[in-house]
Coordinates of C-alpha atoms in Angstrom, one line a residue:
M265 CA -1.8 33.1 -21.9
F266 CA -0.7 31.6 -25.2
S267 CA 1.0 33.6 -27.9
T268 CA -1.6 33.4 -30.5
Y269 CA -3.5 36.2 -31.6
D270 CA -6.7 34.7 -30.4
G271 CA -5.1 33.7 -27.0
L272 CA -5.9 30.0 -28.1
C273 CA -3.5 27.3 -28.9
G274 CA -3.6 24.0 -30.7
I275 CA -3.2 20.4 -29.2
G276 CA 0.3 20.1 -29.9
E277 CA 1.5 23.3 -28.1
L278 CA -0.6 22.6 -25.2
A279 CA 0.6 19.1 -24.7
E280 CA 4.2 20.5 -25.1
R281 CA 3.8 23.2 -22.5
A282 CA 2.2 20.5 -20.1
G283 CA 4.8 17.8 -20.7
V284 CA 2.4 15.0 -22.0
S285 CA 1.7 13.5 -25.3
V286 CA -0.8 14.7 -27.8
K287 CA -2.6 11.4 -27.3
T288 CA -2.9 12.2 -23.6
V289 CA -4.4 15.6 -24.1
R290 CA -7.0 13.9 -26.6
F291 CA -7.9 11.3 -24.2
Y292 CA -8.9 14.0 -21.6
S293 CA -10.8 16.0 -24.2
D294 CA -12.7 13.0 -25.2
S295 CA -13.5 12.2 -21.8
G296 CA -15.0 15.4 -20.9
L297 CA -12.3 16.6 -18.5
L298 CA -10.7 19.1 -20.7
P299 CA -13.2 21.4 -22.8
E300 CA -12.2 22.5 -26.2
A301 CA -12.7 26.3 -26.6
S302 CA -13.1 25.6 -30.5
R303 CA -12.2 24.0 -33.5
S304 CA -10.0 25.6 -36.5
A305 CA -11.5 25.7 -39.8
G306 CA -9.6 22.6 -40.6
G307 CA -11.2 21.0 -37.7
H308 CA -8.1 21.1 -35.1
R309 CA -8.9 21.5 -31.6
R310 CA -8.4 24.9 -29.9
Y311 CA -7.8 25.4 -26.1
G312 CA -8.0 28.3 -23.9
P313 CA -5.8 30.3 -21.4
G314 CA -7.1 27.9 -18.4
S315 CA -6.6 24.7 -20.1
L316 CA -2.9 24.5 -19.3
E317 CA -3.5 24.9 -15.6
R318 CA -6.6 22.5 -15.8
L319 CA -4.4 20.1 -17.6
R320 CA -1.7 20.2 -15.1
M321 CA -4.4 19.6 -12.4
I322 CA -5.5 16.5 -14.2
R323 CA -2.0 15.1 -14.7
S324 CA -1.3 15.5 -11.0
L325 CA -4.6 13.8 -9.9
R326 CA -3.8 10.9 -12.4
T327 CA -0.3 10.8 -10.9
L328 CA -1.8 9.9 -7.7
D329 CA -3.7 7.0 -9.5
L330 CA -7.2 8.5 -9.1
P331 CA -9.8 7.1 -11.5
V332 CA -11.2 9.4 -14.1
S333 CA -14.5 9.4 -12.5
A334 CA -12.9 10.8 -9.4
V335 CA -10.9 13.6 -11.4
R336 CA -14.1 14.5 -12.8
R337 CA -16.0 15.0 -9.7
I338 CA -13.1 17.1 -8.3
L339 CA -12.8 19.3 -11.4
D340 CA -16.7 19.7 -11.4
E341 CA -16.6 20.9 -7.8
E342 CA -13.7 23.2 -8.6
D343 CA -15.7 24.5 -11.5
T344 CA -18.8 25.5 -9.3
A345 CA -17.2 26.5 -6.0
G346 CA -13.9 27.8 -7.2
R347 CA -11.7 25.4 -5.3
A348 CA -11.4 21.7 -4.7
G349 CA -12.8 20.6 -1.5
G350 CA -14.9 17.6 0.0
A351 CA -14.6 15.7 -3.4
L352 CA -10.6 16.0 -3.4
E353 CA -10.5 14.7 0.3
D354 CA -12.8 11.8 -0.2
A355 CA -10.7 10.7 -3.3
V356 CA -7.6 11.1 -1.7
A357 CA -9.0 9.1 1.6
G358 CA -10.4 6.4 -0.7
Q359 CA -7.1 6.1 -2.7
L360 CA -5.1 5.6 0.6
R361 CA -7.5 2.8 1.9
A362 CA -7.0 1.3 -1.2
L363 CA -3.3 1.8 -1.0
G364 CA -3.2 0.2 2.4
S365 CA -4.9 -2.9 1.4
E366 CA -2.6 -3.2 -1.4
L367 CA 0.6 -2.8 0.9
R368 CA -0.9 -5.2 3.5
A369 CA -1.5 -7.7 0.7
L370 CA 2.1 -7.4 -0.4
R371 CA 3.4 -7.9 3.0
W372 CA 1.4 -11.1 3.1
R373 CA 2.3 -12.2 -0.1
E374 CA 6.2 -11.7 0.8
A375 CA 5.9 -13.5 4.2
A376 CA 4.0 -16.2 2.3
L377 CA 6.8 -16.5 -0.1
R378 CA 9.3 -16.5 2.6
A379 CA 7.5 -19.4 4.4
V380 CA 7.7 -21.5 1.3
Q381 CA 11.5 -20.5 0.6
E382 CA 12.6 -21.1 4.4
C383 CA 11.2 -24.8 4.5
P384 CA 13.0 -28.0 3.4
A385 CA 12.6 -28.7 -0.1
A386 CA 10.7 -32.0 0.3
E387 CA 8.0 -30.0 2.3
R388 CA 7.8 -27.0 -0.2
A389 CA 4.9 -28.5 -2.5
G390 CA 2.7 -29.4 0.7
R391 CA 3.3 -26.0 2.4
L392 CA 2.5 -24.1 -0.8
R393 CA -1.0 -26.0 -0.9
L394 CA -1.5 -24.9 2.7
I395 CA -0.8 -21.5 2.0
G396 CA -2.4 -21.3 -1.2
A397 CA -6.0 -21.0 0.6
V398 CA -5.0 -17.9 2.5
T399 CA -6.3 -14.8 0.5
A400 CA -4.0 -11.6 0.6
P401 CA -4.8 -9.4 2.4
P402 CA -6.2 -12.3 4.6
N403 CA -10.2 -12.6 5.2
T404 CA -11.2 -14.1 8.4
A405 CA -14.6 -15.0 7.2
P406 CA -14.1 -18.8 7.1
L407 CA -13.2 -18.7 11.1
A408 CA -16.4 -16.3 11.8
R409 CA -18.4 -19.0 9.9
F410 CA -16.8 -21.7 11.9
W411 CA -17.7 -20.2 15.4
R412 CA -21.2 -19.2 14.2
G413 CA -22.1 -23.1 13.4
W414 CA -20.4 -24.0 16.7
L415 CA -22.3 -21.5 19.1
P416 CA -25.8 -22.4 20.4
P417 CA -28.5 -21.3 18.3
R418 CA -30.8 -18.4 18.9
M419 CA -28.0 -16.4 20.7
P420 CA -28.6 -12.9 20.5
A421 CA -26.8 -11.0 17.8
R422 CA -24.8 -9.0 20.2
S423 CA -23.5 -11.9 22.1
V424 CA -22.5 -13.6 19.0
S425 CA -20.5 -10.5 17.9
A426 CA -18.9 -10.1 21.1
F427 CA -17.7 -13.7 21.3
L428 CA -16.7 -13.7 17.6
E429 CA -14.6 -10.5 18.6
R430 CA -12.7 -12.7 21.0
A431 CA -12.5 -16.0 19.1
V432 CA -11.6 -14.7 15.7
P433 CA -7.9 -13.6 15.7
Q434 CA -7.2 -10.5 13.7
P435 CA -4.2 -11.2 11.2
P436 CA -1.1 -8.7 11.8
E437 CA -0.4 -5.9 9.6
E438 CA 3.2 -7.3 9.0
P439 CA 3.1 -10.8 9.2
R440 CA 6.1 -13.1 10.1
P441 CA 6.2 -16.3 7.9
G442 CA 5.1 -18.5 10.8
Q443 CA 2.2 -16.3 11.3
V444 CA 1.2 -17.1 7.6
L445 CA 1.5 -20.7 8.5
A446 CA -0.7 -20.4 11.5
L447 CA -3.5 -18.7 9.5
A448 CA -3.3 -21.3 6.8
G449 CA -3.6 -23.8 9.5
L450 CA -6.6 -22.2 10.9
Y451 CA -8.0 -22.0 7.4
A452 CA -7.5 -26.0 7.1
L453 CA -8.8 -26.7 10.7
V454 CA -12.1 -24.8 9.9
S455 CA -12.8 -26.0 6.4
G456 CA -12.8 -29.6 7.6
P457 CA -13.6 -32.1 10.4
C458 CA -11.7 -31.8 13.5
D459 CA -10.1 -35.2 14.7
G460 CA -12.1 -37.1 12.3
A461 CA -15.4 -35.6 13.4
E462 CA -17.2 -32.2 13.3
P463 CA -16.6 -30.2 16.2
T464 CA -19.4 -30.0 18.8
Q465 CA -20.6 -27.9 21.5
P466 CA -19.2 -28.8 24.7
H467 CA -21.8 -30.4 27.2
A468 CA -21.4 -27.8 29.9
H469 CA -22.0 -24.9 27.3
R470 CA -25.5 -26.4 26.2
A471 CA -27.4 -23.7 28.3
A472 CA -31.2 -23.7 27.6
G473 CA -32.4 -20.9 25.7
A474 CA -30.7 -17.9 24.2
R475 CA -30.8 -16.0 27.2
A476 CA -29.0 -18.5 29.2
S477 CA -26.4 -18.7 26.2
A478 CA -25.7 -15.1 26.5
V479 CA -25.2 -14.8 30.1
L480 CA -22.8 -17.8 29.9
Y481 CA -20.5 -16.3 27.3
A482 CA -20.7 -12.9 28.7
G483 CA -19.5 -14.1 31.9
L484 CA -16.7 -16.4 30.5
A485 CA -15.5 -13.3 28.7
E486 CA -15.0 -11.4 31.8
A487 CA -13.3 -14.6 33.4
Y488 CA -11.1 -15.0 30.6
D489 CA -9.9 -11.4 31.0
L490 CA -9.3 -11.8 34.6
A491 CA -7.3 -15.0 34.1
A492 CA -5.4 -13.4 30.9
T493 CA -4.2 -10.7 33.2
D494 CA -2.4 -13.3 35.8
M495 CA -1.3 -15.3 32.8
R496 CA 0.6 -12.1 31.5
Q497 CA 2.2 -11.8 35.1
D498 CA 3.4 -15.4 34.8
R499 CA 1.1 -16.6 37.6
G500 CA 0.0 -20.1 37.7
P501 CA -3.6 -21.3 38.0
Y502 CA -5.2 -20.4 41.5
P503 CA -8.4 -20.2 43.1
G504 CA -9.5 -16.5 43.0
E505 CA -11.6 -13.8 41.3
A506 CA -11.1 -15.2 38.0
L507 CA -12.3 -18.6 38.7
D508 CA -15.2 -17.6 40.8
G509 CA -16.4 -15.5 37.8
F510 CA -15.8 -18.5 35.5
V511 CA -17.9 -20.7 37.9
D512 CA -20.5 -18.3 38.1
A513 CA -20.9 -18.0 34.5
Y514 CA -21.9 -21.6 34.2
A515 CA -24.1 -21.6 37.5
S516 CA -25.9 -18.8 36.2
A517 CA -26.5 -20.1 32.8
H518 CA -27.8 -23.4 34.5
D519 CA -29.8 -21.6 36.8
T520 CA -28.1 -23.2 40.0
A521 CA -26.0 -22.3 42.8
D522 CA -22.3 -22.1 43.0
T523 CA -21.6 -24.8 45.5
P524 CA -18.5 -27.3 46.1
R525 CA -20.6 -30.0 44.6
F526 CA -21.4 -28.1 41.6
R527 CA -17.7 -27.1 41.0
R528 CA -16.7 -30.9 41.4
V529 CA -19.5 -31.9 38.7
L530 CA -18.3 -29.0 36.4
T531 CA -14.7 -30.1 36.7
R532 CA -15.4 -33.6 35.5
Q533 CA -17.8 -32.0 32.8
L534 CA -15.3 -29.7 31.2
A535 CA -12.2 -32.2 31.4
A536 CA -14.5 -34.6 29.3
D537 CA -16.0 -32.0 27.0
P538 CA -14.6 -31.9 23.5
R539 CA -11.6 -29.8 22.9
I540 CA -10.5 -27.3 19.9
D541 CA -6.9 -27.0 21.3
R542 CA -5.4 -27.0 18.0
Y543 CA -7.6 -23.7 17.2
W544 CA -6.2 -21.9 20.2
E545 CA -2.4 -22.9 19.6
L546 CA -2.6 -21.7 16.3
T547 CA -4.3 -18.5 17.1
A548 CA -1.6 -17.9 19.6
E549 CA 1.1 -18.3 17.1
L550 CA -1.0 -15.8 14.9
V551 CA -1.2 -12.9 17.5
S552 CA 2.0 -13.5 19.4
P553 CA 4.6 -10.6 19.2
P554 CA 7.8 -10.5 17.6
D555 CA 9.6 -11.6 20.9
G556 CA 7.5 -14.8 20.7
R557 CA 5.8 -14.6 24.3
P558 CA 2.6 -16.0 23.9
E559 CA -0.2 -13.7 24.2
P560 CA -3.5 -15.2 26.2
T561 CA -6.5 -16.6 24.2
P562 CA -9.8 -17.5 25.3
G563 CA -8.6 -21.1 24.9
S564 CA -5.5 -20.9 27.0
A565 CA -7.3 -18.7 29.7
H566 CA -10.0 -21.5 29.7
D567 CA -7.1 -24.2 30.2
W568 CA -5.7 -21.8 33.0
L569 CA -9.2 -21.8 34.8
L570 CA -10.0 -25.2 34.4
A571 CA -6.5 -26.1 36.4
A572 CA -7.4 -23.8 39.0
L573 CA -11.0 -25.5 39.3
E574 CA -9.2 -29.0 39.4
T575 CA -6.9 -27.8 42.0
Q576 CA -9.5 -26.6 44.1
S577 CA -11.9 -29.4 43.6
G578 CA -9.4 -32.2 43.9
H579 CA -10.1 -33.7 40.7
A580 CA -7.3 -34.7 38.3
V581 CA -7.9 -33.1 34.7
P582 CA -6.3 -35.3 31.9
A583 CA -3.5 -33.5 30.1

């Protein structure tokens, strides 16, 4: 309660009690967040007993960097329901999301700066240009666009999404300088020709029709998962369940039987098909854990399975 005869106070006293400036009180009043009880005969603002607590609430919300629009929704809800509820919860959740994005961006910028700082002086300009293409926080949309152009046309949206989930690496929350360089390298790779020519679909992947393409990529995903399990256990390529699933994916997509002859033909075809090895090398670097142990990628799993197929069919696959 204010000490004046009418229980009201002026803007100066309210500002002093709340520990803010008169300018701040005036701003909140003009914004409609802090209503005036009345004006004096001289036109001075007068505030009621509840204004001090309301001003303290506004200041607390603004200290959390909530925008004025969110503060207004919270106060309106409090005026209506007698307490802050869903509006406050939504505002805080939104602010936490925004803050998380800002922190992630800062971590990427720090790693990018270290990548520039740690390289030889003669290489810094080139490295800076490479890293400059990477947004902070990073955006994987360029990688997704690359693969959408590479995949067979008319594939079902669900199959495309499943493939992109595996082929597009998710940047780490706390990157190392080498991982920033890996993502920058991926950006550069997908934004221009590979090895002097645009990447083309491997011949063995050119299954006829959308359904056949979906069957192929679903089967390959299962085979890659099985191979990745063996790779994490440091097992070398060998004929087994993973290889059978790998070959069956191609056989089913091409509506043919899995025979020794088909395996020999498939081996030669896969060995001669265009490769995107650099993409998978950079992906492995981007997703590798701090201990440096490479995490299997669809590309490395494909190579493991092809080596197993070559061993079984007796055809040498070029390195």
